[in-house]
Coordinates of C-alpha atoms and ligand atoms in Angstrom, one line a residue:
X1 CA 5.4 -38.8 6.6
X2 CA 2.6 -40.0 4.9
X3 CA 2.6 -40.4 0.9
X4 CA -1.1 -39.0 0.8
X5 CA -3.0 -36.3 3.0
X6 CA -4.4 -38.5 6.1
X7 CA -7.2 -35.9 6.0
X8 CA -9.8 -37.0 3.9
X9 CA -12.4 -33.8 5.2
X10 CA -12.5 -30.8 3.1
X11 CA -10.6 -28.9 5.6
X12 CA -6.4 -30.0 4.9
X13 CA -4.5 -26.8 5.4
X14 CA -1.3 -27.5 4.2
X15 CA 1.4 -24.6 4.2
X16 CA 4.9 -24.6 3.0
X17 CA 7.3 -23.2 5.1
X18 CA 8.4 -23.3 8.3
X19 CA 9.5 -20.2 9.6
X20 CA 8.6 -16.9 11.5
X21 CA 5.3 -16.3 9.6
X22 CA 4.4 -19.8 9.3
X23 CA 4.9 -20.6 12.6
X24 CA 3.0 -17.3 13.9
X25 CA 0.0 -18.5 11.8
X26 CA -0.3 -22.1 13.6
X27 CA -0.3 -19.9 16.9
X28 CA -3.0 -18.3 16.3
X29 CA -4.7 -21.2 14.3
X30 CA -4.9 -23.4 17.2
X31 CA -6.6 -21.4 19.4
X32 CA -8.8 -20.3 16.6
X33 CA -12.5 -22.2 17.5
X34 CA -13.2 -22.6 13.6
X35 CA -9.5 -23.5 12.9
X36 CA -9.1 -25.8 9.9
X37 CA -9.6 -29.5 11.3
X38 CA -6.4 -30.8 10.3
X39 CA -3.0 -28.6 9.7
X40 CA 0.2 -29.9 7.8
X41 CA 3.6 -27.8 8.1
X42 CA 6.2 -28.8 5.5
X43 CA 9.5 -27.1 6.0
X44 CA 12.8 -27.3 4.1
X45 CA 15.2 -26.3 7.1
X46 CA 15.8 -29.9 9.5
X47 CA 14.8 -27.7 12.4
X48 CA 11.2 -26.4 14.0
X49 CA 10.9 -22.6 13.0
X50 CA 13.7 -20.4 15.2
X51 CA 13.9 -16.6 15.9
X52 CA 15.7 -15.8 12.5
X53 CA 15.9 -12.0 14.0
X54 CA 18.1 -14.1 16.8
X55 CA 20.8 -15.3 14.4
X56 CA 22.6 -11.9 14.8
X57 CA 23.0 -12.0 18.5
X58 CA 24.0 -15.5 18.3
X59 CA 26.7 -15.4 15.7
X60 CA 27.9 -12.4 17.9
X61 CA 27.8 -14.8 20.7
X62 CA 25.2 -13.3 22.5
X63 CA 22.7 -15.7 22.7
X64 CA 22.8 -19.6 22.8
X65 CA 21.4 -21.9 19.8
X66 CA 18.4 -23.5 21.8
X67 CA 17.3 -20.1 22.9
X68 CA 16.2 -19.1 19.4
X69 CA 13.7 -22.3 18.9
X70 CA 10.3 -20.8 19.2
X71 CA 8.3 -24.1 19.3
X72 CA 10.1 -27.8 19.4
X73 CA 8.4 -30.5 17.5
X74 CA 6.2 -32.2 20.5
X75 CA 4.2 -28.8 20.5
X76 CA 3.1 -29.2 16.8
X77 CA 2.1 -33.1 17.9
X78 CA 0.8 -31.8 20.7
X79 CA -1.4 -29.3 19.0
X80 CA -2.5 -31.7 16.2
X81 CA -0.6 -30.1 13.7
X82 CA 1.3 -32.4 11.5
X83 CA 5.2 -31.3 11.0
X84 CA 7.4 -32.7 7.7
X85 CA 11.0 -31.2 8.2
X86 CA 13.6 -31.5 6.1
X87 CA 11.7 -31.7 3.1
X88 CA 11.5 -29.0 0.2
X89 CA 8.0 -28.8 -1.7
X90 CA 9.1 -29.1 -5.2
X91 CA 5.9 -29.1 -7.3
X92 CA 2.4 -27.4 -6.6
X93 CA -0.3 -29.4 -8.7
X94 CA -3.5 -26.8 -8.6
X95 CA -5.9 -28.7 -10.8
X96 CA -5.5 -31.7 -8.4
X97 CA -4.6 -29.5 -5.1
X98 CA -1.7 -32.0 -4.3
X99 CA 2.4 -30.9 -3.8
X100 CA 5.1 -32.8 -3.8
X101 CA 8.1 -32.9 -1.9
X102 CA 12.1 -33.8 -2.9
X103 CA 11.2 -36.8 -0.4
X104 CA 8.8 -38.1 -3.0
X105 CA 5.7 -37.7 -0.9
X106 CA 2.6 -36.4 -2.1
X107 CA 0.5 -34.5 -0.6
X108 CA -3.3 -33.2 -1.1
X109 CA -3.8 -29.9 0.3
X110 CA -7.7 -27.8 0.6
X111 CA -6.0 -24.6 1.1
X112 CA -2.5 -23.5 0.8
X113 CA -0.6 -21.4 2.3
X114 CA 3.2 -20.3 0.8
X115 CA 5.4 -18.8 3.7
X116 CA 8.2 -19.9 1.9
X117 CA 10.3 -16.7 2.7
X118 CA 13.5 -15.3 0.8
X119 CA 17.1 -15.7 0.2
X120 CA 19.9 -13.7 0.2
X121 CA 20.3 -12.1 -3.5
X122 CA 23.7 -13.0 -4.9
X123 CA 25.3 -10.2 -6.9
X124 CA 25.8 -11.3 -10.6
X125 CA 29.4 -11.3 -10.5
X126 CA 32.0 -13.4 -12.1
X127 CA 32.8 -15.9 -9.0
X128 CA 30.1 -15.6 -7.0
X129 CA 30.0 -19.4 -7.1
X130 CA 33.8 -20.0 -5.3
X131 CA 34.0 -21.8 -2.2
X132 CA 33.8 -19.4 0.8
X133 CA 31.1 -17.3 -0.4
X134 CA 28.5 -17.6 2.3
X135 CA 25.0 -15.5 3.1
X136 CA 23.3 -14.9 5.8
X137 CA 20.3 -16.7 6.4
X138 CA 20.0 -19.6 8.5
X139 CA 21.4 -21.7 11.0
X140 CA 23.7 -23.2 9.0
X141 CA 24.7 -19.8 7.4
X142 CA 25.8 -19.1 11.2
X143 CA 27.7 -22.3 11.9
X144 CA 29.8 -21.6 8.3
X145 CA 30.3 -18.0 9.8
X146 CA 31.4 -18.8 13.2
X147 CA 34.3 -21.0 11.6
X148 CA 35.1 -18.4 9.4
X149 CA 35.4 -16.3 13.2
X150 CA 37.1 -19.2 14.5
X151 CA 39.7 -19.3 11.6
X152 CA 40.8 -16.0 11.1
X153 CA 42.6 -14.2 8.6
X154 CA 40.3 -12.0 6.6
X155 CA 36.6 -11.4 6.1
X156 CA 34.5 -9.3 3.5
X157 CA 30.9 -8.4 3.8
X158 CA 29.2 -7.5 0.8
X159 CA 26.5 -4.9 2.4
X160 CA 26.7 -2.2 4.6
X161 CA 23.1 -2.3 5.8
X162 CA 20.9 -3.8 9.0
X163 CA 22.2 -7.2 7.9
X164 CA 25.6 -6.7 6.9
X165 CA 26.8 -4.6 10.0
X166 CA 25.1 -7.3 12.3
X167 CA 26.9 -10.3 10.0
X168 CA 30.2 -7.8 10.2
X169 CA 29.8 -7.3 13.6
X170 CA 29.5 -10.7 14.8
X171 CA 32.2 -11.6 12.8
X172 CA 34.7 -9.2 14.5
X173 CA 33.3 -10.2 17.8
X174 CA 33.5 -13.8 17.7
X175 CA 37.1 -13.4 15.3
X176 CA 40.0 -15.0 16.2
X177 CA 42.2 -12.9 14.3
X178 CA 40.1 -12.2 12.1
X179 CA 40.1 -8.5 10.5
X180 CA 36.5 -7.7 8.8
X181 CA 36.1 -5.5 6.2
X182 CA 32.4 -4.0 4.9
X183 CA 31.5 -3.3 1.4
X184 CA 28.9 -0.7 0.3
X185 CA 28.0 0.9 -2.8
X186 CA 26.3 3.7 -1.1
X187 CA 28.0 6.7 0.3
X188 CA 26.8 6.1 3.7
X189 CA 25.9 3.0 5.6
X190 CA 22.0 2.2 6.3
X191 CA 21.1 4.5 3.3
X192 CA 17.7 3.1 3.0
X193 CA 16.9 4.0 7.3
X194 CA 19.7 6.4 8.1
X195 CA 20.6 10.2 7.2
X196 CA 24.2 11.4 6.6
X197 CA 25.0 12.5 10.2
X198 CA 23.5 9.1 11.4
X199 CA 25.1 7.3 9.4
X200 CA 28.4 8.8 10.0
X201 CA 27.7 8.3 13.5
X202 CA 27.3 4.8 13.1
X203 CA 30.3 4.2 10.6
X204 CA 33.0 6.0 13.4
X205 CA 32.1 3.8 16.0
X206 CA 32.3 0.8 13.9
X207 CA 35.5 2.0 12.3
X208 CA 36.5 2.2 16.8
X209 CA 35.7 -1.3 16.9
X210 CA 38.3 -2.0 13.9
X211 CA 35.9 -3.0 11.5
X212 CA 37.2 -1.5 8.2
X213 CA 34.2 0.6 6.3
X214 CA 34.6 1.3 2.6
X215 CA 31.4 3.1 0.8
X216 CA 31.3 3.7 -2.4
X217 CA 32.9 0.4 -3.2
X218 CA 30.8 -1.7 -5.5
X219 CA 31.7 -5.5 -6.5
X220 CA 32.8 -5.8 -9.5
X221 CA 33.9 -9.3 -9.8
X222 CA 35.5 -12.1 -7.3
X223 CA 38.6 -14.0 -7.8
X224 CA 39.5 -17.6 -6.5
X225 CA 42.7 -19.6 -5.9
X226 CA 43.6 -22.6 -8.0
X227 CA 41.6 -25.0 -5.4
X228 CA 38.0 -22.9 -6.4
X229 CA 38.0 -20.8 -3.0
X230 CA 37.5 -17.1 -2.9
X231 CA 41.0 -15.2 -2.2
X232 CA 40.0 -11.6 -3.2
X233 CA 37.2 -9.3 -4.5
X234 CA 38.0 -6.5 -7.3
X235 CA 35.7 -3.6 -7.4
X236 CA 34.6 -1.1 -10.1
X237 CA 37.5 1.4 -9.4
X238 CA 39.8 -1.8 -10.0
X239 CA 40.8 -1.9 -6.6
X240 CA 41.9 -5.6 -5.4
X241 CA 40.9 -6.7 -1.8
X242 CA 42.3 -10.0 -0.8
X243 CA 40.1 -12.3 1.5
X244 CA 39.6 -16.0 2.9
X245 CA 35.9 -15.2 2.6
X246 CA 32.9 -13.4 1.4
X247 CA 29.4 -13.1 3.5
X248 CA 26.5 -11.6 0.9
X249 CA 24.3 -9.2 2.4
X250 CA 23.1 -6.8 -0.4
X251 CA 19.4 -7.8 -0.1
X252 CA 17.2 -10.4 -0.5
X253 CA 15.1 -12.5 -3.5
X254 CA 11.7 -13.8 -2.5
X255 CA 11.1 -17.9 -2.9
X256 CA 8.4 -17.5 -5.2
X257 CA 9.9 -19.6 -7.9
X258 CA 7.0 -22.6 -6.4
X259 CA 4.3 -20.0 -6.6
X260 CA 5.4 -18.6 -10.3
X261 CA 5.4 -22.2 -12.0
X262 CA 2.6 -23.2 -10.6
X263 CA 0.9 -20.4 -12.5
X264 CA 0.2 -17.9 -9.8
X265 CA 0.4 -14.4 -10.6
X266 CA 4.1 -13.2 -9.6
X267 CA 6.0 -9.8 -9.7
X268 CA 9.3 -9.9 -7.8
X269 CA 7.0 -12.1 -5.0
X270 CA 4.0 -14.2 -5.3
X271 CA 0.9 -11.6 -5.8
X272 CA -1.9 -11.6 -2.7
X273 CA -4.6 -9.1 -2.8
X274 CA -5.1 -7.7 0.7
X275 CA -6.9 -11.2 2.3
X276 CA -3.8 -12.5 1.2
X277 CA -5.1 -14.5 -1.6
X278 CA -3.1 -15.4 -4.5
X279 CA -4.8 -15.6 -7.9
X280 CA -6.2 -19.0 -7.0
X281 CA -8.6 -18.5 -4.5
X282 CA -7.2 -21.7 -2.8
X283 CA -4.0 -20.6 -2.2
X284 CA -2.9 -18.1 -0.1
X285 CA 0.5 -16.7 0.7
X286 CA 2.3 -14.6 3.3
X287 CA 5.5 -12.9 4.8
X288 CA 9.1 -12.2 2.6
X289 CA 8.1 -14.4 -0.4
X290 CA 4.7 -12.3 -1.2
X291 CA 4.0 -9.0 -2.5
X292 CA 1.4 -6.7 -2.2
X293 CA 0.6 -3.9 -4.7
X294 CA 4.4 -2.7 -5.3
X295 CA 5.2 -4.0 -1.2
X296 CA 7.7 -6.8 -0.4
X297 CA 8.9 -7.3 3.0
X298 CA 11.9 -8.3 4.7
X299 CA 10.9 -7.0 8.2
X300 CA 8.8 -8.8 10.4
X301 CA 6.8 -5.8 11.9
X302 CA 4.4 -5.8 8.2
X303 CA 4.3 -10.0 8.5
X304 CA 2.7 -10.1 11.9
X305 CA -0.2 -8.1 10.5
X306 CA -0.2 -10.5 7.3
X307 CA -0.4 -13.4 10.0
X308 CA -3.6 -11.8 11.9
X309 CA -5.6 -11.0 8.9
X310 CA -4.8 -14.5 7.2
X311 CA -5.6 -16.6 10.6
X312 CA -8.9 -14.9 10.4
X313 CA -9.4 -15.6 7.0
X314 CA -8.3 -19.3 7.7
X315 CA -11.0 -19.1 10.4
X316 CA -13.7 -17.9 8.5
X317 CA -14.0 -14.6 10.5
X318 CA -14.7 -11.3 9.2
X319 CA -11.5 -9.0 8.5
X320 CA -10.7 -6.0 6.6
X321 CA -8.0 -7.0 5.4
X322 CA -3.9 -6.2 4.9
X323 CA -3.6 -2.2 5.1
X324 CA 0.6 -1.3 4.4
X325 CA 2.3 0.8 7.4
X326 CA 5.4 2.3 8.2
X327 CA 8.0 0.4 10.0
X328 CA 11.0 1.0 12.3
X329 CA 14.0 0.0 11.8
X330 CA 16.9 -1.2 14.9
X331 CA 20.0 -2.2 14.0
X332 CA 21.5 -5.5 16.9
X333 CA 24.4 -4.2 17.4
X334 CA 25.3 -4.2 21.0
X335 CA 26.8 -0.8 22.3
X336 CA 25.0 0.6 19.4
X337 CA 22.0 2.1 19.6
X338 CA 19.5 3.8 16.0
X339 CA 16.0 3.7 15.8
X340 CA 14.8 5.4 12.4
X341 CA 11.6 4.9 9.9
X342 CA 10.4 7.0 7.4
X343 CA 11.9 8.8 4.5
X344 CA 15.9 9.4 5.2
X345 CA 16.0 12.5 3.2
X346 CA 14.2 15.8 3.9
X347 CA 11.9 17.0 0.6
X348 CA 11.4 20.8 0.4
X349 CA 7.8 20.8 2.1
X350 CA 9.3 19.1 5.6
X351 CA 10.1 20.9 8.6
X352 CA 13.3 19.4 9.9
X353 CA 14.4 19.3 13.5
X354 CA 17.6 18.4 14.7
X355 CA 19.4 17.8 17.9
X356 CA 22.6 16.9 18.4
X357 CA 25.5 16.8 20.9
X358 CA 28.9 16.2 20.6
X359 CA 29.6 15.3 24.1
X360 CA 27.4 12.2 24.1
X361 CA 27.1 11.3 20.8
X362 CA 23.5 11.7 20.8
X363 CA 21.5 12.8 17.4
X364 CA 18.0 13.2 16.8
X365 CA 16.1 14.4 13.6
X366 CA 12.5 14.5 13.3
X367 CA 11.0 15.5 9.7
X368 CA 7.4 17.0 9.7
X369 CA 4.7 17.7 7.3
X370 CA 2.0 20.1 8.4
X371 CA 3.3 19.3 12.0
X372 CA 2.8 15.8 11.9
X373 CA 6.3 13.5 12.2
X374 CA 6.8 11.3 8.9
X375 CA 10.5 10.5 9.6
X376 CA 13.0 9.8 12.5
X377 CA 16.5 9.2 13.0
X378 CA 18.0 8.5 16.3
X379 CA 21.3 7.9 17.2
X380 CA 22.6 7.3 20.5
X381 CA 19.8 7.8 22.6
X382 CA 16.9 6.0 21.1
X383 CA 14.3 5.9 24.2
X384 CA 12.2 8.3 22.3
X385 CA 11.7 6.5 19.4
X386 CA 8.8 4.3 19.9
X387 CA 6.7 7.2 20.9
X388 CA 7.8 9.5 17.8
X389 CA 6.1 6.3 16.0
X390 CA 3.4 5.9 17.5
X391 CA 2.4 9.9 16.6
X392 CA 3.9 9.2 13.0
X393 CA 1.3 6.3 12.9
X394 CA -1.4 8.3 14.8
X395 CA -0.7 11.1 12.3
X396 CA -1.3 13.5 15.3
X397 CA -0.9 17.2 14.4
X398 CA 2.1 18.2 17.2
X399 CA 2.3 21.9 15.7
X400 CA 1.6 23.3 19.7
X401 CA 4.5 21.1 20.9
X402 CA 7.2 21.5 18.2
X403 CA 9.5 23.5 20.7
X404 CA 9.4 20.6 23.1
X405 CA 9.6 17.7 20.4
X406 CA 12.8 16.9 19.9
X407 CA 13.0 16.0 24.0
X408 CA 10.2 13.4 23.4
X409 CA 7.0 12.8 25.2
X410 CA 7.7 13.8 28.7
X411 CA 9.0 17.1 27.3
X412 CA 5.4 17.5 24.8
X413 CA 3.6 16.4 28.5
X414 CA 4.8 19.4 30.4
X415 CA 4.2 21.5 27.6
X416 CA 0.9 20.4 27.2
X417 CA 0.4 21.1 31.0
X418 CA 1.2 24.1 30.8
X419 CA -0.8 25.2 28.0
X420 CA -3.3 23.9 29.8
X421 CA -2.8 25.7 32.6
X422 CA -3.0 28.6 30.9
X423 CA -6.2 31.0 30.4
X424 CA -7.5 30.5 26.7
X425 CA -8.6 33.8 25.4
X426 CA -12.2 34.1 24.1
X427 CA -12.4 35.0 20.7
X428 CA -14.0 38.3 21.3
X429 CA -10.8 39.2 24.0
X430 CA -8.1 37.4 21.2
X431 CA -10.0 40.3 19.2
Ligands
FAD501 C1 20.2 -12.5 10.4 C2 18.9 -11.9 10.3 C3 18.5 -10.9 11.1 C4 17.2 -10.3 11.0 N1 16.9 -9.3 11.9 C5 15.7 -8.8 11.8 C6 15.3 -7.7 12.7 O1 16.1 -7.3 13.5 N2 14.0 -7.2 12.6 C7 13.1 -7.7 11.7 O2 12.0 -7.3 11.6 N3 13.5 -8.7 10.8 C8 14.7 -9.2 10.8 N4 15.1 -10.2 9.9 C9 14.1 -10.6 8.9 C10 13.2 -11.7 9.4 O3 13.9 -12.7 10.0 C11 12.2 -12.1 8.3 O4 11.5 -11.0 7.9 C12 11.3 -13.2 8.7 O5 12.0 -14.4 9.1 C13 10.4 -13.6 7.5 O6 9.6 -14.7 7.8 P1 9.1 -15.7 6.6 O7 8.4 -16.8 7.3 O8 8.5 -15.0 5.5 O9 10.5 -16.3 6.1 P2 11.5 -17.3 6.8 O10 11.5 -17.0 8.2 O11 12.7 -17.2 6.0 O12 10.8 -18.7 6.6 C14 10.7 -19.3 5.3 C15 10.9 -20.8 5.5 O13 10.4 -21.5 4.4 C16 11.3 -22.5 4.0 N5 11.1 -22.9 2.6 C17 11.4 -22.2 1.5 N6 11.1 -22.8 0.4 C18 10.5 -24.0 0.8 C19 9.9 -25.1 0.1 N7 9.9 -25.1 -1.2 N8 9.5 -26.1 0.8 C20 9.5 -26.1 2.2 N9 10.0 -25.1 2.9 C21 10.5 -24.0 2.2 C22 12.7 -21.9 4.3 O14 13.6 -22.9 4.4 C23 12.4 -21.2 5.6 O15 12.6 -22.0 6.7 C24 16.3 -10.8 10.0 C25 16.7 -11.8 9.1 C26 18.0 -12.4 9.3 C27 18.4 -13.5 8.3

């Protein structure tokens, strides 16, 4: 790479990162016809940006590693958009609008964009630092994981949500003797998407696949052997559980350590307004290491948005800006099937549907307000679930159709039909 920007032009859009929203925002930059004239992409990770949602289906063995590249590096070339991998962007100099990287290079930069992502959030715990405590994250998160599967013996995840269960589930899939056990603090797995039927749905047929569930189980500390490597974790109720390893999956912490000593407003992530503009007007910033109003992310459904608004603004197009939404939430867990957004518990005002049946495992529960859906939670059969969104989103008042909702749109569809079918009554005969 070169030591200076080999833009001299007013137009060097250099953004740090090189993952799933920084690599969305080159792919509509490119085809943009006012897209800045010259683009740098600086990542930390040694590869081009990958599917990160694919790292679960690939630690379970699912997928293959190439698969999960989303662009190699002769595309960027190709596109004239300068790519520096393997380097970290240690400083952001605002007065002088250069950065510079742990490969000593320094770079001048117009605009800025920081899609610098997260990391999984380490429980403060005495040894949390032992060898054999792993996250979650990347590619090489995945190769230390598949050993760990390879090895056998025993394996704790701290976390029984999206990312744990898919982390625990790949685990016991790809395990060579290797019994997993899950940690969570909750009383019920997925508390944040899931209900309590759901999620005791979801915790027997994990428990089937011999993956051992404890809630209520919080981390109290983590004990090593005399070489400095992880051999059990103690909880709050002083129970011992002895392990070979620990995988940490209770959360994530936005990068925005760059952003905050570089003087840009922070919060738990680096502050954008809804044009996704930091507090310098030169910088912008996007996807898990930003926040907006009380909002951080750590689903990609909110980013894409984020990505279309900014490649306007990077384009000098008209846009009104970020707007938050709900999003839905699936959980990769082959042989598994939820689908579930909104709130998880029912407040007195909701009208709460349920469905359920014991045969097939199948459970559905809708929560309404003034006959529009807020919330769903499906288990089982989930081929419904995209529709009750769309109507949640919508906000469409389903009040004729709430006999027929629970069975999904073809159900609402003959309904309709045949209230349409049927004579209205005039006011003066309803009189
Ligand atoms: C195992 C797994 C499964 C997931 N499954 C789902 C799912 O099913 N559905 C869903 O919606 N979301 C899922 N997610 C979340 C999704 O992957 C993230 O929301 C998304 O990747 C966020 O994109 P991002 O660009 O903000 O961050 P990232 O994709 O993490 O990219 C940030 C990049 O910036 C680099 N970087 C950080 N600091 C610097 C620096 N100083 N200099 C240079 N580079 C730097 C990082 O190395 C990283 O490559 C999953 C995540 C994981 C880990």
């Amino acid at each position: 790479m070169e030591t200076t920007s080999r833009c001299s032009s007013d137009d060097h859009l250099v953004i740090i990162g090189n993952g799933m929203a920084s690599h969305r925002l080159v792919e509509i930059l490119i085809n943009q016809p006012q897209r800045p004239r010259a683009i740098t992409v600086i990542g930390a990770e040694s590869v081009p940006a990958y599917n990160r949602i694919l790292l679960s289906p690939l630690l379970a063995g699912d997928m293959q590693h190439d698969a999960l590249t989303l662009r190699d590096a002769d595309w960027y070339a190709d596109n004239g958009v300068t790519l520096c991998l393997g380097e970290r962007v240690e400083t952001i100099d605002r007065e002088n609008r250069t950065l510079e990287t742990d490969g000593g290079h320094t770079i001048r930069y117009d605009r800025l964009v920081l899609a610098t992502g997260s990391r999984p959030t380490l429980p403060q715990v005495p040894g949390i630092d032992l060898n054999g405590v792993h996250g979650f994250r990347d590619f090489h998160d995945v190769a230390e994981l598949e050993a760990i599967a390879q090895r056998g013996g025993h394996a704790l995840v701290i976390g029984g949500g999206l990312l744990g269960l898919e982390a625990a589930e790949g685990l016991r899939k790809r395990g060579n003797r290797l019994s997993v056990s899950v940690l969570q603090r909750s009383g019920r797995l997925m508390n944040r998407q899931l209900d309590a039927t759901a999620a005791g749905l979801l915790k027997q047929a994990l428990v089937k696949r011999e993956l051992n569930i404890l809630t209520h189980a919080q981390l109290a500390k983590l004990e090593g052997d005399a070489n400095g490597h992880v051999c059990a974790a103690v909880l709050n109720d002083g129970r011992r559980l002895p392990t070979d390893s620990v995988i940490i999956a209770a959360g994530i912490t936005p990068n925005a350590e760059l952003g905050r000593e570089a003087g840009l407003n922070t919060d738990r992530a680096v502050m954008v307004d809804r044009y996704l503009t930091t507090s310098d007007p030169a910088i912008f910033a996007l996807g898990e290491c930003c926040q907006f109003e009380q909002h951080t992310y750590g689903l990609v459904e909110p980013i894409w948005h984020q990505v279309d608004v900014l490649a306007a603004i990077l384009s000098g197009e008209a846009n009104d800006g970020y707007r938050e939404a709900p999003t839905a939430t699936k959980l990769k867990v082959s042989g598994v099937a939820l689908y579930a957004f909104g709130p998880t518990d029912p407040e007195p005002e909701h009208d709460e549907l349920r469905y359920q049946d014991p045969q097939s495992g199948d459970y559905r529960r809708l929560l309404l307000r003034d006959g529009r859906i807020e919330g769903a939670v499906l288990y089982g059969d989930t081929r419904h679930g995209t529709w009750y969104f769309e109507q949640a989103l919508a906000g469409t008042d389903l009040t004729p159709y709430r006999q027929a909702l629970l069975f999904g749109a073809a159900d609402v569809e003959v309904l309709k039909d045949q209230q349409n079918d049927t004579p209205h009554l005039s006011t003066s005969e309803a009189a």
